[in-house]
PDB file of C-alpha atoms in Angstrom:
ATOM      1  CA  UNK A   1     149.969  10.799 199.767  1.00 85.00           C
ATOM      2  CA  UNK A   2     148.391  13.574 201.865  1.00 90.00           C
ATOM      3  CA  UNK A   3     145.705  12.325 204.167  1.00 92.00           C
ATOM      4  CA  UNK A   4     146.539   8.626 203.726  1.00 95.00           C
ATOM      5  CA  UNK A   5     148.099   6.649 206.514  1.00 94.00           C
ATOM      6  CA  UNK A   6     150.105   4.271 204.315  1.00 96.00           C
ATOM      7  CA  UNK A   7     152.914   5.185 201.935  1.00 94.00           C
ATOM      8  CA  UNK A   8     152.708   4.379 198.190  1.00 94.00           C
ATOM      9  CA  UNK A   9     154.813   1.211 198.591  1.00 94.00           C
ATOM     10  CA  UNK A  10     152.468  -0.264 201.202  1.00 97.00           C
ATOM     11  CA  UNK A  11     149.417   0.668 199.141  1.00 97.00           C
ATOM     12  CA  UNK A  12     150.887  -1.072 196.078  1.00 95.00           C
ATOM     13  CA  UNK A  13     151.671  -4.172 198.130  1.00 95.00           C
ATOM     14  CA  UNK A  14     148.038  -4.234 199.325  1.00 97.00           C
ATOM     15  CA  UNK A  15     146.723  -3.748 195.777  1.00 95.00           C
ATOM     16  CA  UNK A  16     148.872  -6.640 194.541  1.00 93.00           C
ATOM     17  CA  UNK A  17     146.897  -8.883 196.934  1.00 93.00           C
ATOM     18  CA  UNK A  18     143.636  -8.208 195.074  1.00 94.00           C
ATOM     19  CA  UNK A  19     141.983 -11.202 193.538  1.00 93.00           C
ATOM     20  CA  UNK A  20     140.136 -10.119 190.402  1.00 94.00           C
ATOM     21  CA  UNK A  21     138.340 -12.062 187.696  1.00 93.00           C
ATOM     22  CA  UNK A  22     138.060 -10.470 184.253  1.00 94.00           C
ATOM     23  CA  UNK A  23     135.150 -11.862 182.282  1.00 95.00           C
ATOM     24  CA  UNK A  24     136.169 -10.362 178.924  1.00 96.00           C
ATOM     25  CA  UNK A  25     139.350 -10.442 176.804  1.00 95.00           C
ATOM     26  CA  UNK A  26     139.975  -6.686 176.549  1.00 96.00           C
ATOM     27  CA  UNK A  27     141.624  -4.586 179.251  1.00 93.00           C
ATOM     28  CA  UNK A  28     139.327  -2.855 181.755  1.00 96.00           C
ATOM     29  CA  UNK A  29     139.777   0.191 183.989  1.00 95.00           C
ATOM     30  CA  UNK A  30     138.686   0.120 187.631  1.00 97.00           C
ATOM     31  CA  UNK A  31     138.781   2.934 190.158  1.00 97.00           C
ATOM     32  CA  UNK A  32     138.694   3.724 193.827  1.00 97.00           C
ATOM     33  CA  UNK A  33     137.559   7.162 194.962  1.00 97.00           C
ATOM     34  CA  UNK A  34     137.152   7.563 198.747  1.00 97.00           C
ATOM     35  CA  UNK A  35     136.933  10.640 200.972  1.00 96.00           C
ATOM     36  CA  UNK A  36     138.075  10.298 204.563  1.00 86.00           C
ATOM     37  CA  UNK A  37     137.773   9.345 207.203  1.00 96.00           C
ATOM     38  CA  UNK A  38     137.513   5.863 205.855  1.00 96.00           C
ATOM     39  CA  UNK A  39     139.121   2.424 205.684  1.00 97.00           C
ATOM     40  CA  UNK A  40     139.548   1.569 202.031  1.00 98.00           C
ATOM     41  CA  UNK A  41     139.051  -2.064 201.011  1.00 98.00           C
ATOM     42  CA  UNK A  42     138.529  -3.871 197.703  1.00 97.00           C
ATOM     43  CA  UNK A  43     134.809  -3.447 198.249  1.00 97.00           C
ATOM     44  CA  UNK A  44     135.360   0.212 197.369  1.00 98.00           C
ATOM     45  CA  UNK A  45     136.455  -0.622 193.824  1.00 98.00           C
ATOM     46  CA  UNK A  46     134.218   0.908 191.175  1.00 97.00           C
ATOM     47  CA  UNK A  47     133.923  -1.282 188.075  1.00 95.00           C
ATOM     48  CA  UNK A  48     131.429  -2.692 185.582  1.00 94.00           C
ATOM     49  CA  UNK A  49     130.162  -6.245 185.518  1.00 95.00           C
ATOM     50  CA  UNK A  50     133.149  -7.398 183.460  1.00 96.00           C
ATOM     51  CA  UNK A  51     135.445  -7.229 186.469  1.00 96.00           C
ATOM     52  CA  UNK A  52     134.649  -9.294 189.582  1.00 95.00           C
ATOM     53  CA  UNK A  53     136.371  -8.538 192.883  1.00 96.00           C
ATOM     54  CA  UNK A  54     136.778 -11.832 194.682  1.00 94.00           C
ATOM     55  CA  UNK A  55     138.322 -10.702 197.980  1.00 94.00           C
ATOM     56  CA  UNK A  56     136.230  -7.602 198.786  1.00 96.00           C
ATOM     57  CA  UNK A  57     137.630  -7.544 202.368  1.00 96.00           C
ATOM     58  CA  UNK A  58     141.183  -6.947 201.159  1.00 97.00           C
ATOM     59  CA  UNK A  59     142.548  -3.914 203.016  1.00 98.00           C
ATOM     60  CA  UNK A  60     144.114  -1.193 200.803  1.00 98.00           C
ATOM     61  CA  UNK A  61     144.640   1.882 203.035  1.00 98.00           C
ATOM     62  CA  UNK A  62     143.251   4.224 205.629  1.00 97.00           C
ATOM     63  CA  UNK A  63     142.163   7.798 204.672  1.00 97.00           C
ATOM     64  CA  UNK A  64     142.217  10.420 207.421  1.00 96.00           C
ATOM     65  CA  UNK A  65     139.606  13.123 208.045  1.00 95.00           C
ATOM     66  CA  UNK A  66     139.694  15.600 205.131  1.00 94.00           C
ATOM     67  CA  UNK A  67     141.840  13.228 203.018  1.00 94.00           C
ATOM     68  CA  UNK A  68     140.970  11.876 199.616  1.00 96.00           C
ATOM     69  CA  UNK A  69     142.227   8.667 197.955  1.00 96.00           C
ATOM     70  CA  UNK A  70     141.740   8.262 194.232  1.00 96.00           C
ATOM     71  CA  UNK A  71     143.399   5.558 192.130  1.00 96.00           C
ATOM     72  CA  UNK A  72     142.719   4.220 188.641  1.00 94.00           C
ATOM     73  CA  UNK A  73     143.968   0.730 187.692  1.00 94.00           C
ATOM     74  CA  UNK A  74     144.057  -1.303 184.516  1.00 93.00           C
ATOM     75  CA  UNK A  75     143.003  -4.930 184.677  1.00 94.00           C
ATOM     76  CA  UNK A  76     144.383  -7.324 182.049  1.00 93.00           C
ATOM     77  CA  UNK A  77     144.271 -11.078 181.439  1.00 91.00           C
ATOM     78  CA  UNK A  78     147.573 -12.894 181.593  1.00 90.00           C
ATOM     79  CA  UNK A  79     149.460 -15.888 182.796  1.00 85.00           C
ATOM     80  CA  UNK A  80     152.281 -16.270 185.301  1.00 87.00           C
ATOM     81  CA  UNK A  81     154.280 -13.222 186.324  1.00 90.00           C
ATOM     82  CA  UNK A  82     154.861  -9.959 184.446  1.00 92.00           C
ATOM     83  CA  UNK A  83     157.496  -7.545 185.812  1.00 91.00           C
ATOM     84  CA  UNK A  84     156.615  -3.874 186.275  1.00 89.00           C
ATOM     85  CA  UNK A  85     158.975  -2.781 183.516  1.00 89.00           C
ATOM     86  CA  UNK A  86     157.111  -4.995 181.057  1.00 90.00           C
ATOM     87  CA  UNK A  87     153.831  -3.263 182.127  1.00 86.00           C
ATOM     88  CA  UNK A  88     155.329   0.140 181.268  1.00 86.00           C
ATOM     89  CA  UNK A  89     154.777   1.779 177.936  1.00 84.00           C
ATOM     90  CA  UNK A  90     156.373   4.897 176.415  1.00 83.00           C
ATOM     91  CA  UNK A  91     153.062   6.732 176.191  1.00 85.00           C
ATOM     92  CA  UNK A  92     152.218   6.463 179.872  1.00 84.00           C
ATOM     93  CA  UNK A  93     151.617   9.900 181.457  1.00 86.00           C
ATOM     94  CA  UNK A  94     153.573  11.147 184.427  1.00 86.00           C
ATOM     95  CA  UNK A  95     152.073   9.832 187.658  1.00 84.00           C
ATOM     96  CA  UNK A  96     151.267   6.346 186.353  1.00 88.00           C
ATOM     97  CA  UNK A  97     153.038   3.661 188.349  1.00 90.00           C
ATOM     98  CA  UNK A  98     153.396   0.333 186.580  1.00 90.00           C
ATOM     99  CA  UNK A  99     153.460  -2.565 189.018  1.00 91.00           C
ATOM    100  CA  UNK A 100     154.252  -6.229 188.473  1.00 92.00           C
ATOM    101  CA  UNK A 101     151.321  -8.529 187.702  1.00 91.00           C
ATOM    102  CA  UNK A 102     150.844 -11.843 189.381  1.00 89.00           C
ATOM    103  CA  UNK A 103     148.380 -13.958 187.455  1.00 89.00           C
ATOM    104  CA  UNK A 104     148.761 -17.063 189.591  1.00 89.00           C
ATOM    105  CA  UNK A 105     145.409 -18.075 191.000  1.00 91.00           C
ATOM    106  CA  UNK A 106     146.842 -21.017 192.875  1.00 93.00           C
ATOM    107  CA  UNK A 107     147.613 -20.288 196.540  1.00 91.00           C
ATOM    108  CA  UNK A 108     148.614 -23.743 197.758  1.00 95.00           C
ATOM    109  CA  UNK A 109     148.955 -27.350 196.559  1.00 96.00           C
ATOM    110  CA  UNK A 110     149.537 -30.607 198.515  1.00 97.00           C
ATOM    111  CA  UNK A 111     150.094 -33.910 196.862  1.00 97.00           C
ATOM    112  CA  UNK A 112     150.272 -37.530 198.046  1.00 97.00           C
ATOM    113  CA  UNK A 113     151.389 -40.615 196.107  1.00 97.00           C
ATOM    114  CA  UNK A 114     150.441 -43.978 197.513  1.00 95.00           C
ATOM    115  CA  UNK A 115     150.311 -47.543 196.335  1.00 93.00           C
ATOM    116  CA  UNK A 116     146.916 -48.798 195.354  1.00 92.00           C
ATOM    117  CA  UNK A 117     145.216 -51.880 194.069  1.00 89.00           C
ATOM    118  CA  UNK A 118     143.171 -52.182 190.858  1.00 89.00           C
ATOM    119  CA  UNK A 119     141.479 -55.575 190.618  1.00 88.00           C
ATOM    120  CA  UNK A 120     144.063 -58.179 191.418  1.00 89.00           C
ATOM    121  CA  UNK A 121     147.019 -55.950 190.573  1.00 89.00           C
ATOM    122  CA  UNK A 122     148.620 -53.976 193.347  1.00 87.00           C
ATOM    123  CA  UNK A 123     151.474 -52.317 191.432  1.00 89.00           C
ATOM    124  CA  UNK A 124     149.654 -49.023 190.711  1.00 93.00           C
ATOM    125  CA  UNK A 125     150.166 -45.642 192.231  1.00 94.00           C
ATOM    126  CA  UNK A 126     147.430 -43.252 193.256  1.00 95.00           C
ATOM    127  CA  UNK A 127     148.018 -39.463 193.088  1.00 95.00           C
ATOM    128  CA  UNK A 128     145.931 -37.252 195.402  1.00 96.00           C
ATOM    129  CA  UNK A 129     146.026 -33.496 194.819  1.00 96.00           C
ATOM    130  CA  UNK A 130     144.678 -30.878 197.209  1.00 97.00           C
ATOM    131  CA  UNK A 131     144.500 -27.516 195.413  1.00 96.00           C
ATOM    132  CA  UNK A 132     143.556 -24.130 196.903  1.00 96.00           C
ATOM    133  CA  UNK A 133     142.881 -21.087 194.662  1.00 94.00           C
ATOM    134  CA  UNK A 134     141.997 -17.430 195.121  1.00 91.00           C
ATOM    135  CA  UNK A 135     138.531 -18.088 193.663  1.00 90.00           C
ATOM    136  CA  UNK A 136     139.216 -16.770 190.148  1.00 90.00           C
ATOM    137  CA  UNK A 137     139.405 -20.380 188.965  1.00 91.00           C
ATOM    138  CA  UNK A 138     138.202 -23.590 190.549  1.00 94.00           C
ATOM    139  CA  UNK A 139     140.734 -26.285 191.552  1.00 96.00           C
ATOM    140  CA  UNK A 140     139.277 -28.616 188.911  1.00 96.00           C
ATOM    141  CA  UNK A 141     139.767 -25.940 186.216  1.00 94.00           C
ATOM    142  CA  UNK A 142     143.297 -25.259 187.454  1.00 93.00           C
ATOM    143  CA  UNK A 143     144.308 -28.895 187.181  1.00 95.00           C
ATOM    144  CA  UNK A 144     142.715 -29.203 183.743  1.00 96.00           C
ATOM    145  CA  UNK A 145     144.495 -26.080 182.520  1.00 92.00           C
ATOM    146  CA  UNK A 146     147.803 -27.241 183.972  1.00 92.00           C
ATOM    147  CA  UNK A 147     147.436 -30.591 182.194  1.00 95.00           C
ATOM    148  CA  UNK A 148     146.731 -28.872 178.853  1.00 95.00           C
ATOM    149  CA  UNK A 149     149.765 -26.613 179.237  1.00 93.00           C
ATOM    150  CA  UNK A 150     151.953 -29.528 180.231  1.00 94.00           C
ATOM    151  CA  UNK A 151     150.733 -31.507 177.205  1.00 95.00           C
ATOM    152  CA  UNK A 152     151.630 -28.625 174.899  1.00 94.00           C
ATOM    153  CA  UNK A 153     155.105 -28.330 176.417  1.00 93.00           C
ATOM    154  CA  UNK A 154     155.810 -32.057 176.203  1.00 95.00           C
ATOM    155  CA  UNK A 155     154.420 -32.522 172.688  1.00 93.00           C
ATOM    156  CA  UNK A 156     157.858 -31.631 171.251  1.00 91.00           C
ATOM    157  CA  UNK A 157     159.257 -34.887 172.693  1.00 92.00           C
ATOM    158  CA  UNK A 158     156.648 -37.157 171.080  1.00 87.00           C
ATOM    159  CA  UNK A 159     158.420 -37.541 167.742  1.00 79.00           C
ATOM    160  CA  UNK A 160     161.986 -37.908 169.034  1.00 79.00           C
TER     161      UNK A 160
END
């Protein structure tokens, strides 16, 4: 891209690090339109109140003097990982680059299992979870959602 320090691949990798929270069910379009010289970050994203940018300091690219950086992105709700080819549709115009979507808000989890005592019994285990997220969901919400998903997946075994 003329006037932009990074190549398209590096810009896409930086965009994939964005942490966004979509407050509605329908897809939303967000934009960045910056004239150089400038350092472009997630704080430069133009959107309505339905899209919240959680990591506004996320670096995207550097625009040189006289350069212009304009990008339009679609934000969707989802779960897990969606490959770029699944984000592509036949009616996409030339110049649109589908990228893979990573809907995982969990950045890190630690767990510890230790013996514990309840009353006079000492044959219980205690599970301690430390959960870090990108801010789009709280650790408490993440554990609750994971438990619901796990319950749905294991329900098939109840009547065996």
